[in-house]
Amino acid sequence: MMRGSLLPRFSNSIFPPPPNSNRLRPPFLKRLSAPTAAPSGAQSRLTFSQNYRTAPNRLRSSVSESQWKQDREMATGDELQDPRIARISSAIRVIPDFPKPGIMFQDITTMLLDTKAFKDTIDLFVERYRDKNISVVAGVEARGFIFGPPIALAIGAKFVPMRKPNKLPGEVISEEYSLEYGTDKIEMHVGAVEAGERALVIDDLIATGGTLCAAVKLLERVGVNVVECACVIELLGLKGRERLGDRPLFVLVNAT
């Protein structure tokens, strides 16, 4: 976990922006230089609560000590000190009112176009799970299919797709979960995993946590030990982490 004395102090000498661009500057430096500017396009998706984990201590003065401690406890590893996090965050675009009014859609397609940010994302996950003796990487449809296979190949695990109903051709086992209106299911092939295997469940984003929780339950029903769930983005206001209970969750970027 992070310690206050280890918080890095970014500077242009450590994290230089490219010519005619400020996209790769650490997001808290942008906020200090333009405190009233509204985020748009592919600007950083890091929330303030995560910014002051990596910013100089003076940025913590505006929050309570109890809030600081609570957010620090939510930190998921030393990776949050890594300058690659800022690059990943800056590459994610937010599209307002998509797919319906009031939704701030976290668009990872812009990050996938940025080969450095995409590689950084995969590298951070691989570095975390390489020595965890994981034999299964389970990717949740659909964007879990983007991140799961390269992680699985790099750590020497098999990739298992977790799909919506009627997508897999063979015999399946399914788990139902609740939506705001109605229910849905997630499925995987019978025999894809074996009891006693150690699994990582991966998706691009956790919102309410329903799909991710169903994927975990499906694996646990057949005797698989879910080591951790991992997502690129966590939408903090929807409390998906709480729905997972005591199951570990690792995320790179927080968003609201």
Short mmCIF file of C-alpha atoms in Angstrom, two decimals:
data_model
loop_
_atom_site.label_atom_id
_atom_site.label_comp_id
_atom_site.label_asym_id
_atom_site.label_seq_id
_atom_site.Cartn_x
_atom_site.Cartn_y
_atom_site.Cartn_z
CA MET A 1 0.00 0.00 0.00
CA MET A 2 1.01 3.64 -0.47
CA ARG A 3 2.80 5.64 2.21
CA GLY A 4 2.70 9.42 2.43
CA SER A 5 6.46 9.71 2.49
CA LEU A 6 6.72 7.87 -0.80
CA LEU A 7 4.36 10.10 -2.77
CA PRO A 8 6.20 11.14 -5.95
CA ARG A 9 6.52 14.77 -6.99
CA PHE A 10 6.05 14.92 -10.75
CA SER A 11 7.88 17.59 -12.70
CA ASN A 12 8.44 18.29 -16.35
CA SER A 13 11.91 16.78 -16.05
CA ILE A 14 10.40 13.44 -14.99
CA PHE A 15 7.24 13.51 -17.05
CA PRO A 16 7.85 15.91 -19.98
CA PRO A 17 4.91 16.80 -22.23
CA PRO A 18 5.38 16.37 -25.98
CA PRO A 19 5.69 19.53 -28.15
CA ASN A 20 2.42 21.43 -28.61
CA SER A 21 0.50 19.04 -26.40
CA ASN A 22 -0.42 18.78 -22.72
CA ARG A 23 -2.21 15.42 -22.88
CA LEU A 24 0.55 13.56 -21.08
CA ARG A 25 0.95 16.03 -18.21
CA PRO A 26 -0.06 14.60 -14.84
CA PRO A 27 -3.73 15.52 -14.31
CA PHE A 28 -3.17 17.33 -11.01
CA LEU A 29 -0.77 19.76 -12.77
CA LYS A 30 -3.53 20.58 -15.23
CA ARG A 31 -5.88 21.32 -12.36
CA LEU A 32 -3.38 23.66 -10.70
CA SER A 33 -2.79 25.59 -13.90
CA ALA A 34 -6.45 25.78 -14.94
CA PRO A 35 -8.64 25.14 -11.89
CA THR A 36 -11.87 26.25 -13.55
CA ALA A 37 -11.47 24.45 -16.84
CA ALA A 38 -14.09 21.79 -17.51
CA PRO A 39 -12.73 18.43 -18.67
CA SER A 40 -13.46 17.55 -22.26
CA GLY A 41 -12.29 15.27 -25.05
CA ALA A 42 -9.53 12.92 -23.97
CA GLN A 43 -8.53 14.82 -20.80
CA SER A 44 -7.77 12.95 -17.60
CA ARG A 45 -10.40 10.75 -16.06
CA LEU A 46 -8.70 10.63 -12.66
CA THR A 47 -10.94 11.99 -9.93
CA PHE A 48 -9.59 14.38 -7.31
CA SER A 49 -9.70 11.65 -4.69
CA GLN A 50 -7.17 9.69 -6.69
CA ASN A 51 -5.19 12.75 -7.75
CA TYR A 52 -4.18 13.61 -4.21
CA ARG A 53 -2.81 10.11 -3.71
CA THR A 54 -0.11 11.00 -6.22
CA ALA A 55 0.02 14.81 -5.96
CA PRO A 56 2.14 16.87 -3.56
CA ASN A 57 0.86 17.00 0.00
CA ARG A 58 -0.51 20.52 -0.37
CA LEU A 59 -3.37 19.14 -2.48
CA ARG A 60 -4.54 17.09 0.50
CA SER A 61 -5.20 20.14 2.66
CA SER A 62 -8.70 20.67 1.23
CA VAL A 63 -9.95 17.21 2.27
CA SER A 64 -10.50 15.79 5.71
CA GLU A 65 -7.96 13.43 7.23
CA SER A 66 -10.64 10.76 7.57
CA GLN A 67 -11.47 11.03 3.85
CA TRP A 68 -7.79 10.84 2.99
CA LYS A 69 -7.37 7.69 5.08
CA GLN A 70 -10.51 6.14 3.57
CA ASP A 71 -9.37 6.78 0.00
CA ARG A 72 -5.87 5.56 0.78
CA GLU A 73 -7.36 2.31 2.08
CA MET A 74 -9.19 1.97 -1.25
CA ALA A 75 -5.90 2.27 -3.12
CA THR A 76 -5.18 -1.05 -4.74
CA GLY A 77 -1.40 -1.10 -4.97
CA ASP A 78 1.83 0.75 -5.64
CA GLU A 79 0.78 1.03 -9.29
CA LEU A 80 -1.21 4.15 -8.33
CA GLN A 81 2.13 5.97 -7.92
CA ASP A 82 3.16 5.03 -11.43
CA PRO A 83 3.23 7.81 -14.07
CA ARG A 84 1.72 5.34 -16.53
CA ILE A 85 -1.59 5.78 -14.71
CA ALA A 86 -1.79 9.42 -15.77
CA ARG A 87 -1.07 8.49 -19.38
CA ILE A 88 -3.81 5.86 -19.38
CA SER A 89 -6.29 8.20 -17.73
CA SER A 90 -5.57 11.01 -20.18
CA ALA A 91 -6.18 8.68 -23.13
CA ILE A 92 -9.72 7.74 -22.02
CA ARG A 93 -12.42 9.94 -23.54
CA VAL A 94 -15.66 10.86 -21.79
CA ILE A 95 -18.76 11.27 -23.96
CA PRO A 96 -21.69 13.00 -22.21
CA ASP A 97 -25.26 11.74 -22.61
CA PHE A 98 -24.34 8.42 -24.24
CA PRO A 99 -26.10 6.07 -24.67
CA LYS A 100 -28.82 8.15 -22.99
CA PRO A 101 -29.09 11.54 -21.28
CA GLY A 102 -27.30 11.79 -17.95
CA ILE A 103 -24.71 9.09 -18.72
CA MET A 104 -21.05 10.09 -18.85
CA PHE A 105 -19.72 7.30 -21.06
CA GLN A 106 -16.12 6.24 -20.43
CA ASP A 107 -14.81 5.55 -23.93
CA ILE A 108 -11.73 3.32 -23.95
CA THR A 109 -11.50 3.25 -27.76
CA THR A 110 -9.33 6.37 -27.68
CA MET A 111 -6.99 4.63 -25.27
CA LEU A 112 -6.77 1.65 -27.62
CA LEU A 113 -5.66 4.03 -30.39
CA ASP A 114 -2.80 5.20 -28.17
CA THR A 115 -0.34 2.33 -28.44
CA LYS A 116 1.73 3.53 -25.49
CA ALA A 117 -1.27 3.90 -23.16
CA PHE A 118 -2.69 0.54 -24.28
CA LYS A 119 0.65 -1.18 -23.68
CA ASP A 120 0.95 0.51 -20.29
CA THR A 121 -2.48 -0.85 -19.33
CA ILE A 122 -1.58 -4.42 -20.22
CA ASP A 123 1.86 -4.12 -18.62
CA LEU A 124 0.44 -2.92 -15.29
CA PHE A 125 -1.93 -5.88 -15.10
CA VAL A 126 0.76 -8.35 -16.16
CA GLU A 127 3.20 -7.00 -13.57
CA ARG A 128 0.58 -7.44 -10.87
CA TYR A 129 -0.49 -10.98 -11.77
CA ARG A 130 2.63 -12.58 -13.25
CA ASP A 131 3.64 -14.26 -9.98
CA LYS A 132 0.17 -15.00 -8.58
CA ASN A 133 -0.01 -18.58 -9.93
CA ILE A 134 -3.11 -17.76 -11.98
CA SER A 135 -4.18 -20.43 -14.46
CA VAL A 136 -7.39 -18.80 -15.77
CA VAL A 137 -8.08 -15.30 -17.04
CA ALA A 138 -11.85 -14.93 -17.41
CA GLY A 139 -12.89 -12.03 -19.63
CA VAL A 140 -16.37 -10.53 -19.27
CA GLU A 141 -18.19 -9.71 -22.51
CA ALA A 142 -17.43 -7.65 -24.35
CA ARG A 143 -14.53 -5.38 -23.50
CA GLY A 144 -13.04 -7.92 -21.14
CA PHE A 145 -12.16 -9.75 -24.36
CA ILE A 146 -9.82 -6.86 -25.28
CA PHE A 147 -7.69 -6.98 -22.15
CA GLY A 148 -7.99 -10.61 -21.10
CA PRO A 149 -6.17 -12.47 -23.92
CA PRO A 150 -2.90 -10.47 -23.89
CA ILE A 151 -2.77 -10.69 -20.10
CA ALA A 152 -3.41 -14.44 -20.21
CA LEU A 153 -0.68 -15.01 -22.80
CA ALA A 154 1.83 -12.94 -20.86
CA ILE A 155 1.28 -14.74 -17.54
CA GLY A 156 0.93 -18.22 -19.04
CA ALA A 157 -2.78 -18.69 -18.32
CA LYS A 158 -5.70 -19.79 -20.47
CA PHE A 159 -8.37 -17.31 -21.49
CA VAL A 160 -12.03 -18.13 -20.80
CA PRO A 161 -14.75 -15.91 -22.33
CA MET A 162 -17.72 -15.12 -20.10
CA ARG A 163 -20.57 -14.41 -22.53
CA LYS A 164 -24.15 -13.21 -22.73
CA PRO A 165 -26.84 -15.88 -23.41
CA ASN A 166 -26.89 -17.78 -26.71
CA LYS A 167 -23.40 -16.70 -27.76
CA LEU A 168 -21.42 -19.84 -26.92
CA PRO A 169 -21.99 -22.87 -29.17
CA GLY A 170 -21.31 -25.69 -26.71
CA GLU A 171 -22.89 -26.82 -23.47
CA VAL A 172 -22.87 -23.94 -21.01
CA ILE A 173 -23.30 -23.17 -17.34
CA SER A 174 -24.98 -19.85 -16.53
CA GLU A 175 -25.48 -17.39 -13.70
CA GLU A 176 -28.40 -14.95 -13.55
CA TYR A 177 -28.04 -11.43 -12.18
CA SER A 178 -30.31 -8.45 -11.62
CA LEU A 179 -30.55 -5.33 -13.74
CA GLU A 180 -32.35 -2.10 -12.99
CA TYR A 181 -35.31 -3.51 -14.90
CA GLY A 182 -35.33 -7.31 -15.15
CA THR A 183 -32.51 -9.82 -15.21
CA ASP A 184 -29.74 -11.07 -17.48
CA LYS A 185 -27.35 -14.03 -17.57
CA ILE A 186 -23.70 -14.68 -18.11
CA GLU A 187 -22.45 -18.03 -19.40
CA MET A 188 -19.29 -20.05 -19.95
CA HIS A 189 -18.59 -23.41 -21.53
CA VAL A 190 -18.87 -26.51 -19.38
CA GLY A 191 -15.35 -27.88 -18.86
CA ALA A 192 -13.60 -24.59 -19.58
CA VAL A 193 -12.30 -24.50 -16.01
CA GLU A 194 -11.58 -27.08 -13.35
CA ALA A 195 -12.13 -27.07 -9.60
CA GLY A 196 -9.11 -25.77 -7.75
CA GLU A 197 -7.88 -23.48 -10.51
CA ARG A 198 -6.94 -19.90 -9.69
CA ALA A 199 -8.68 -17.24 -11.76
CA LEU A 200 -8.50 -13.54 -12.55
CA VAL A 201 -11.75 -11.93 -13.73
CA ILE A 202 -11.18 -8.97 -16.05
CA ASP A 203 -13.43 -6.29 -17.53
CA ASP A 204 -12.90 -2.76 -18.75
CA LEU A 205 -15.14 -1.07 -16.18
CA ILE A 206 -17.05 -1.73 -12.98
CA ALA A 207 -20.26 0.25 -12.49
CA THR A 208 -22.97 -1.39 -10.37
CA GLY A 209 -20.93 -4.61 -10.32
CA GLY A 210 -23.76 -6.93 -11.38
CA THR A 211 -22.04 -8.57 -14.34
CA LEU A 212 -18.70 -8.87 -12.60
CA CYS A 213 -20.31 -10.38 -9.51
CA ALA A 214 -22.19 -12.92 -11.65
CA ALA A 215 -18.96 -13.94 -13.37
CA VAL A 216 -17.30 -14.51 -10.01
CA LYS A 217 -20.22 -16.56 -8.70
CA LEU A 218 -20.23 -18.68 -11.85
CA LEU A 219 -16.57 -19.55 -11.41
CA GLU A 220 -16.96 -20.21 -7.69
CA ARG A 221 -19.88 -22.57 -8.33
CA VAL A 222 -17.53 -24.95 -10.13
CA GLY A 223 -14.83 -24.76 -7.47
CA VAL A 224 -12.54 -22.10 -8.98
CA ASN A 225 -10.68 -19.79 -6.61
CA VAL A 226 -11.11 -16.21 -7.84
CA VAL A 227 -7.89 -14.48 -6.85
CA GLU A 228 -9.02 -11.00 -7.84
CA CYS A 229 -11.24 -8.95 -10.13
CA ALA A 230 -9.55 -6.31 -12.27
CA CYS A 231 -10.90 -3.37 -14.26
CA VAL A 232 -9.36 -0.43 -16.03
CA ILE A 233 -12.01 2.00 -14.69
CA GLU A 234 -14.20 2.15 -11.59
CA LEU A 235 -17.30 4.37 -11.48
CA LEU A 236 -17.17 5.31 -7.83
CA GLY A 237 -20.72 6.59 -7.39
CA LEU A 238 -22.39 3.30 -8.35
CA LYS A 239 -20.84 1.25 -5.52
CA GLY A 240 -19.99 -1.82 -7.56
CA ARG A 241 -17.13 -2.56 -5.18
CA GLU A 242 -19.63 -3.00 -2.35
CA ARG A 243 -21.61 -5.51 -4.40
CA LEU A 244 -18.51 -7.67 -4.73
CA GLY A 245 -18.37 -7.98 -0.95
CA ASP A 246 -15.00 -9.14 0.32
CA ARG A 247 -13.78 -10.22 -3.11
CA PRO A 248 -10.64 -8.21 -4.02
CA LEU A 249 -10.92 -5.60 -6.77
CA PHE A 250 -8.04 -3.88 -8.54
CA VAL A 251 -8.58 -0.81 -10.73
CA LEU A 252 -6.30 1.62 -12.50
CA VAL A 253 -8.49 4.71 -12.91
CA ASN A 254 -11.34 6.12 -10.85
CA ALA A 255 -14.14 8.08 -12.50
CA THR A 256 -17.41 9.69 -11.47
#
